[in-house]
Structure formats: structure tokens, C-alpha cells
mmCIF file of N, CA and C in Angstrom:
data_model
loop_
_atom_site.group_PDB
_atom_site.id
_atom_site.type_symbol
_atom_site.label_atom_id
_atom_site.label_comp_id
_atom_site.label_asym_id
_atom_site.label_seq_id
_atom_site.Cartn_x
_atom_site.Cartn_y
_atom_site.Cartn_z
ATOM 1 N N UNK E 90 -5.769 -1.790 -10.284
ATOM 2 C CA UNK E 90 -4.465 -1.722 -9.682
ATOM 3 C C UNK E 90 -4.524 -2.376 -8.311
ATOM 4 N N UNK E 91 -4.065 -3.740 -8.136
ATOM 5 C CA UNK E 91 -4.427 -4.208 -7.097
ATOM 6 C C UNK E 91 -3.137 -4.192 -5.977
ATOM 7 N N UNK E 92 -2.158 -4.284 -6.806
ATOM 8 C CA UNK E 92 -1.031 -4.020 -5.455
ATOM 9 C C UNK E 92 -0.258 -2.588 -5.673
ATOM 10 N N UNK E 93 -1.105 -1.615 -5.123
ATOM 11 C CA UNK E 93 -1.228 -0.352 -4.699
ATOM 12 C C UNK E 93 -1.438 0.037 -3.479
ATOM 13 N N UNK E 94 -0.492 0.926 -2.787
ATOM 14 C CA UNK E 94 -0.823 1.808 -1.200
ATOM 15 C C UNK E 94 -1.710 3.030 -1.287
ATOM 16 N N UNK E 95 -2.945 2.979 -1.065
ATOM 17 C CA UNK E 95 -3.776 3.698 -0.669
ATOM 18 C C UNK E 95 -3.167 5.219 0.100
ATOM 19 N N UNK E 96 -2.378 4.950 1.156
ATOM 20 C CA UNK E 96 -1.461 6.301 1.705
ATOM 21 C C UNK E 96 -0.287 6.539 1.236
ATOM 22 N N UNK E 97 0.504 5.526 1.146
ATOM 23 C CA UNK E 97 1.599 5.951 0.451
ATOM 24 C C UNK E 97 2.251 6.377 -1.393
ATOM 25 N N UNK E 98 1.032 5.470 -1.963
ATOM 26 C CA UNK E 98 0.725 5.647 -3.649
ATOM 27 C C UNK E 98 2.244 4.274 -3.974
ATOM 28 N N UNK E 99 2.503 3.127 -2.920
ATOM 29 C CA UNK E 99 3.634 2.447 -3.456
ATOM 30 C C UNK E 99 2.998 1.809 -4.533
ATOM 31 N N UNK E 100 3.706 1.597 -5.267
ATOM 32 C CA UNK E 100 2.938 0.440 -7.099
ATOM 33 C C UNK E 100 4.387 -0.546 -7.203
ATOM 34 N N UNK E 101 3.697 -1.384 -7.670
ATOM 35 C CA UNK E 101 5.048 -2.214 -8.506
ATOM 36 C C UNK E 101 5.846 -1.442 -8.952
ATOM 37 N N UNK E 102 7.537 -1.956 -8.853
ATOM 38 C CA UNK E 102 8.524 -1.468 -9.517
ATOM 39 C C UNK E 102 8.910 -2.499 -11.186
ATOM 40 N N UNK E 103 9.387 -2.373 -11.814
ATOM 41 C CA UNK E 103 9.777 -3.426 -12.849
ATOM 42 C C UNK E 103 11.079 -3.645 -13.507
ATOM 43 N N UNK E 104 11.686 -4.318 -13.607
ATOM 44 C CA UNK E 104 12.704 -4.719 -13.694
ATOM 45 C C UNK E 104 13.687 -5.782 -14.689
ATOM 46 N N UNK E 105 14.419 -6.650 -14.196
ATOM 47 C CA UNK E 105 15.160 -8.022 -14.778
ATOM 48 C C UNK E 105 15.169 -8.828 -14.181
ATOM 49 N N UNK E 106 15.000 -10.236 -14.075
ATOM 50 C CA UNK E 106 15.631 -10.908 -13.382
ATOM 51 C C UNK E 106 16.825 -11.343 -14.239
ATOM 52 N N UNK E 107 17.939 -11.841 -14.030
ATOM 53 C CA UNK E 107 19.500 -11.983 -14.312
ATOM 54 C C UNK E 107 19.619 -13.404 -14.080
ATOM 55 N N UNK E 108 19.355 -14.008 -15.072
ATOM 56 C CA UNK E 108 20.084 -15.526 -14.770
ATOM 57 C C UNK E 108 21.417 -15.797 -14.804
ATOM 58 N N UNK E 109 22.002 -16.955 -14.331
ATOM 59 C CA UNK E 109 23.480 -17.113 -14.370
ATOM 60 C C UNK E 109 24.080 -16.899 -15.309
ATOM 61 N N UNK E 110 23.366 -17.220 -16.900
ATOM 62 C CA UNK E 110 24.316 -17.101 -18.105
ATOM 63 C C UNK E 110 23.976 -15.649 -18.442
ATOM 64 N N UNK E 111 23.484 -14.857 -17.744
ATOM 65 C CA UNK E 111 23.039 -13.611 -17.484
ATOM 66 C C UNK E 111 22.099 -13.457 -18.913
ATOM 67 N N UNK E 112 21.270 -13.805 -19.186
ATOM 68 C CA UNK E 112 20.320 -13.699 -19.945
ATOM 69 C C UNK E 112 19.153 -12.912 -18.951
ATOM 70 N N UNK E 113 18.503 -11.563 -19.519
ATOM 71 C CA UNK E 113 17.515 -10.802 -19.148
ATOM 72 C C UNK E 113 16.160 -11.520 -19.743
ATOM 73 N N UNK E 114 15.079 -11.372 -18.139
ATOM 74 C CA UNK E 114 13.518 -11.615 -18.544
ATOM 75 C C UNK E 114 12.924 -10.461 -17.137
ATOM 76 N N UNK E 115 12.020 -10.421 -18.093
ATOM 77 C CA UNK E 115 11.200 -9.114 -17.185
ATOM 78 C C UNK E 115 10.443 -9.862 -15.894
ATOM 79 N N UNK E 116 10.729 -8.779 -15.149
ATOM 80 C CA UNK E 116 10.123 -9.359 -13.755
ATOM 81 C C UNK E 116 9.429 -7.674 -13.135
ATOM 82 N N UNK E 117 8.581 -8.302 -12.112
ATOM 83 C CA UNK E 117 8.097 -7.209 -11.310
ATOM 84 C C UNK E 117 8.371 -7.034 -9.732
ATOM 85 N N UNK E 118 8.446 -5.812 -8.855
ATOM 86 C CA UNK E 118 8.937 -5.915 -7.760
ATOM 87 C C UNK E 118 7.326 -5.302 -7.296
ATOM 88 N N UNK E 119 6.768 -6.118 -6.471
ATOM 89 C CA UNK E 119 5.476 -5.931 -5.849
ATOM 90 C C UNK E 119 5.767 -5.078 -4.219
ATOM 91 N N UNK E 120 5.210 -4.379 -4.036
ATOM 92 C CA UNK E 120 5.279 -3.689 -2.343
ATOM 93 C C UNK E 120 4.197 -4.910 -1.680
ATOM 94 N N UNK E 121 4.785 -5.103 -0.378
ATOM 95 C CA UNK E 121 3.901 -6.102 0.381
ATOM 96 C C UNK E 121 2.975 -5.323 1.104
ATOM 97 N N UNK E 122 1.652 -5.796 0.189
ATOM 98 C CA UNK E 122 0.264 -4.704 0.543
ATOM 99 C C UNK E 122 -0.268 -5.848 1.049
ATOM 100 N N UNK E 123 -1.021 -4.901 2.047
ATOM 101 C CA UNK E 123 -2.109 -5.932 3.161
ATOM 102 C C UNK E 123 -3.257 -4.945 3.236
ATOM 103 N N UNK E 124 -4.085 -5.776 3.190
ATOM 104 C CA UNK E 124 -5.721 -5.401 3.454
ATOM 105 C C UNK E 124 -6.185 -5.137 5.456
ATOM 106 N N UNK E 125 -6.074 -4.272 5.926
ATOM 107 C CA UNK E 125 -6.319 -3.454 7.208
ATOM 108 C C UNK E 125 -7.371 -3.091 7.265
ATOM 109 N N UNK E 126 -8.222 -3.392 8.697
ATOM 110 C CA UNK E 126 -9.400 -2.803 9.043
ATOM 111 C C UNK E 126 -9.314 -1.842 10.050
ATOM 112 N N UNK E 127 -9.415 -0.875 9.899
ATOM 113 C CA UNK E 127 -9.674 0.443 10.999
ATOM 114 C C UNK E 127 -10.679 0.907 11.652
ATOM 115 N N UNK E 128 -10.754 0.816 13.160
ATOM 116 C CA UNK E 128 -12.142 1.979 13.623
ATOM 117 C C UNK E 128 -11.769 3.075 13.432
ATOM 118 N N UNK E 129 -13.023 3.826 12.542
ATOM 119 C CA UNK E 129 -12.911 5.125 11.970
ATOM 120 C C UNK E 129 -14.117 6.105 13.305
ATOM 121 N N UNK E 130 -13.168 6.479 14.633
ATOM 122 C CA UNK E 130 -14.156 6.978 15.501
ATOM 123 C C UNK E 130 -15.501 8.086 15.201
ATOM 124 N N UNK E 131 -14.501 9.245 14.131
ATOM 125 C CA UNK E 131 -15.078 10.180 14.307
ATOM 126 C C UNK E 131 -16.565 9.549 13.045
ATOM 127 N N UNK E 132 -16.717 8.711 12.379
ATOM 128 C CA UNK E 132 -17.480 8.370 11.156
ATOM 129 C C UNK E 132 -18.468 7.192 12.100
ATOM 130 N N UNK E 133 -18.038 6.719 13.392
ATOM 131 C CA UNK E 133 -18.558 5.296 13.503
ATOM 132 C C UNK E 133 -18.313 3.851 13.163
ATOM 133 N N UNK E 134 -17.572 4.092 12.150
ATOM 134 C CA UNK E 134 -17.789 2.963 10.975
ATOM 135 C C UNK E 134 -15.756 2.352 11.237
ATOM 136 N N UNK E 135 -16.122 1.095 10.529
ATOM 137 C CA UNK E 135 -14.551 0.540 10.014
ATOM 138 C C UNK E 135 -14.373 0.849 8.550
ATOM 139 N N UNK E 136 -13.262 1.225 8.129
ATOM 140 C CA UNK E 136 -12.544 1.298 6.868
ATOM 141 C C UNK E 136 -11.510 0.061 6.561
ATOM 142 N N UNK E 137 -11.722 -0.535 5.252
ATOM 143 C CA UNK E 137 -10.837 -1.503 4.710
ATOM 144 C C UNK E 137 -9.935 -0.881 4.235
ATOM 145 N N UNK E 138 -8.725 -0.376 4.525
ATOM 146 C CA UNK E 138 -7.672 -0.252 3.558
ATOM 147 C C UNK E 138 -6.605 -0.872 2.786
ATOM 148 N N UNK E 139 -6.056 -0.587 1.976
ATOM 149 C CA UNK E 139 -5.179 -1.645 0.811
ATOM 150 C C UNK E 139 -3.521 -0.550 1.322
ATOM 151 N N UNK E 140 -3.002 -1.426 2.409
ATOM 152 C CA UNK E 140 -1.920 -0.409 2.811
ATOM 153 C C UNK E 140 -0.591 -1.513 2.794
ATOM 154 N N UNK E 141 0.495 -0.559 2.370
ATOM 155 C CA UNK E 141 1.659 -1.874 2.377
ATOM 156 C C UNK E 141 2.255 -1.531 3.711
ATOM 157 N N UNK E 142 3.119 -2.441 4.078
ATOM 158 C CA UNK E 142 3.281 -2.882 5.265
ATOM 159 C C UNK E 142 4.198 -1.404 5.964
ATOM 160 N N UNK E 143 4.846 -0.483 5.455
ATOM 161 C CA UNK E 143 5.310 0.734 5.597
ATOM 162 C C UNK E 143 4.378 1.694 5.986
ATOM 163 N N UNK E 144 3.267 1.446 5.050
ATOM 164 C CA UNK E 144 2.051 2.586 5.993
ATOM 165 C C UNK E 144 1.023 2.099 6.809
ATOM 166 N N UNK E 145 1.498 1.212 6.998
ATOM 167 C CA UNK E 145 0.403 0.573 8.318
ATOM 168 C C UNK E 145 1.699 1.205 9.681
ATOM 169 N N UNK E 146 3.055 1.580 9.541
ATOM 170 C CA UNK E 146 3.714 1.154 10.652
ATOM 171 C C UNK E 146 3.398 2.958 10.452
ATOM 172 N N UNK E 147 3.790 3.428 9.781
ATOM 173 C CA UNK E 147 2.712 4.955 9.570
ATOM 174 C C UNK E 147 1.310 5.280 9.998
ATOM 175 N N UNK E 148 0.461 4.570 9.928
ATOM 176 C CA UNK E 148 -0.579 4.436 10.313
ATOM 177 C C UNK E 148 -0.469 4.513 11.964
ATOM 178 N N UNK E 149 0.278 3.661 12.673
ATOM 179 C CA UNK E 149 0.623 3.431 14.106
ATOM 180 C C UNK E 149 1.036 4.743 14.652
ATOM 181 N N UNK E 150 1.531 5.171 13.942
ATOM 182 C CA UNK E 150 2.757 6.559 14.321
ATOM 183 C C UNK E 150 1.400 7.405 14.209
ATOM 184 N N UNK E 151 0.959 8.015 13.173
ATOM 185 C CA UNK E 151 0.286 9.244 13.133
ATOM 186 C C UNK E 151 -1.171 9.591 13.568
ATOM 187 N N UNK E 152 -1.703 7.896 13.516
ATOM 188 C CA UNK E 152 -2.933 8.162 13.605
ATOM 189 C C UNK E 152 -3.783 7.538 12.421
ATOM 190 N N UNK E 153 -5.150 6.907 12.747
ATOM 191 C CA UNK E 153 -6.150 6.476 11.801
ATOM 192 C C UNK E 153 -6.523 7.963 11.183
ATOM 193 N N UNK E 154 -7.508 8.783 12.033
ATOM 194 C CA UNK E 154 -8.234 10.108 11.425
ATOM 195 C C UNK E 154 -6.713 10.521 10.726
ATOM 196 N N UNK E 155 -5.591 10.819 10.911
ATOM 197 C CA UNK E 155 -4.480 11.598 9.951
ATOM 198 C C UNK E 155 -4.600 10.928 8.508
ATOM 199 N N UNK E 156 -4.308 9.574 8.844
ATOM 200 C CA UNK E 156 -4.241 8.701 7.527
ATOM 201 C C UNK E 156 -4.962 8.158 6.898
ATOM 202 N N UNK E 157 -6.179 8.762 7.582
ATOM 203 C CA UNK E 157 -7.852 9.197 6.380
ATOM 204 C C UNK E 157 -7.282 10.244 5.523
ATOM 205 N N UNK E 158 -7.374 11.630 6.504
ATOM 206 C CA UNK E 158 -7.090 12.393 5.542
ATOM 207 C C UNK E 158 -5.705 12.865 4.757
ATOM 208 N N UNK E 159 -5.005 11.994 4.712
ATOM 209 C CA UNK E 159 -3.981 11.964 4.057
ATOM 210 C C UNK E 159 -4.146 11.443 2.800
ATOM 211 N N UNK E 160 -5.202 10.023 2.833
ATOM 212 C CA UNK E 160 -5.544 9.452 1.895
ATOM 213 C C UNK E 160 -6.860 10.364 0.781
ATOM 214 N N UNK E 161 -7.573 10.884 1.211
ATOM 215 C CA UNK E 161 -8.327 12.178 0.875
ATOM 216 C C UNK E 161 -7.597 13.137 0.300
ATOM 217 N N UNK E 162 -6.854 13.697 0.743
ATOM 218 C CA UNK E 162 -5.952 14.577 -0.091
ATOM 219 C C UNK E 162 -5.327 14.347 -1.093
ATOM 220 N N UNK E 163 -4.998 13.520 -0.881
ATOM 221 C CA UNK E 163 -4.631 12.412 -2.758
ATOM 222 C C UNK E 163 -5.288 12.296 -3.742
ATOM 223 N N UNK E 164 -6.693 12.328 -2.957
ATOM 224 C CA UNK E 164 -8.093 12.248 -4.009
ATOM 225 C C UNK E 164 -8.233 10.678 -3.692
ATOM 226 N N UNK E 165 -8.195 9.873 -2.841
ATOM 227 C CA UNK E 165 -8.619 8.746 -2.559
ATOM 228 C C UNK E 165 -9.725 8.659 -2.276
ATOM 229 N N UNK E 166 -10.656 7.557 -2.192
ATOM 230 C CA UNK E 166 -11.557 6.890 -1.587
ATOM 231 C C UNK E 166 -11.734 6.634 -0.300
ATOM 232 N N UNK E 167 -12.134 6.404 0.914
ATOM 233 C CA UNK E 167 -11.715 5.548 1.935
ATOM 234 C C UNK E 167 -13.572 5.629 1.933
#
């Protein structure tokens, strides 16, 4: 699952696209995920995360250590 939010759990949506003679073909709505590096103080270390652009501005707001363990509580990886 590659365009997935790590904190937020966003995934593709799926859909139609609608041409003029309105004929239906399947399309997908992707969340704009970006790959983020974090200093993780209390660990030492940097974390790569796979975050879309909504929880990075989340990320800003709450905190790296919060949005570790936010991502942990999900049962994530980091």
C-alpha cells in the first residue's frame, strides 16, 4: 500500500471519471503523500514517514513524539 498515511490511515478514494458524452471509466483519487524525515529526540534517531500533506501540517501542530505515538496506537511501525 504505497499511497497510504501512516497517522492519518488516508488511502485512495475510487471513483469515475465522466467524459463529455458522459461515458463512465474508473479512476482513483490518491491523497498527496510525502515521504518526511523527523528527529526522533527522545530515541536519538530520524524516522522516515509516509505522511500526506494534512498530517505533516498535524505533525507541526502536535508534535513529532505525539505523532509517534499516535502512529503506534494504530499498530504502526515507525
Amino acid at each position: 500500500m504505497s499511497a497510504h498515511c501512516q497517522l492519518t490511515g488516508a488511502k485512495p478514494g475510487f471513483g469515475n471519471s465522466i467524459s463529455h458524452s458522459h461515458r463512465r471509466t474508473s479512476r482513483r483519487f490518491d491523497p498527496n503523500i510525502q515521504h518526511k524525515r523527523y528527529w526522533l529526540p527522545t530515541e536519538g534517531r530520524t524516522v522516515r514517514l509516509t505522511l500526506s500533506a494534512r498530517a505533516i501540517r498535524t505533525v507541526d501542530s502536535i508534535g513529532i513524539e505525539a505523532a509517534v505515538a499516535r502512529i503506534r496506537a494504530r499498530g504502526g511501525k515507525v
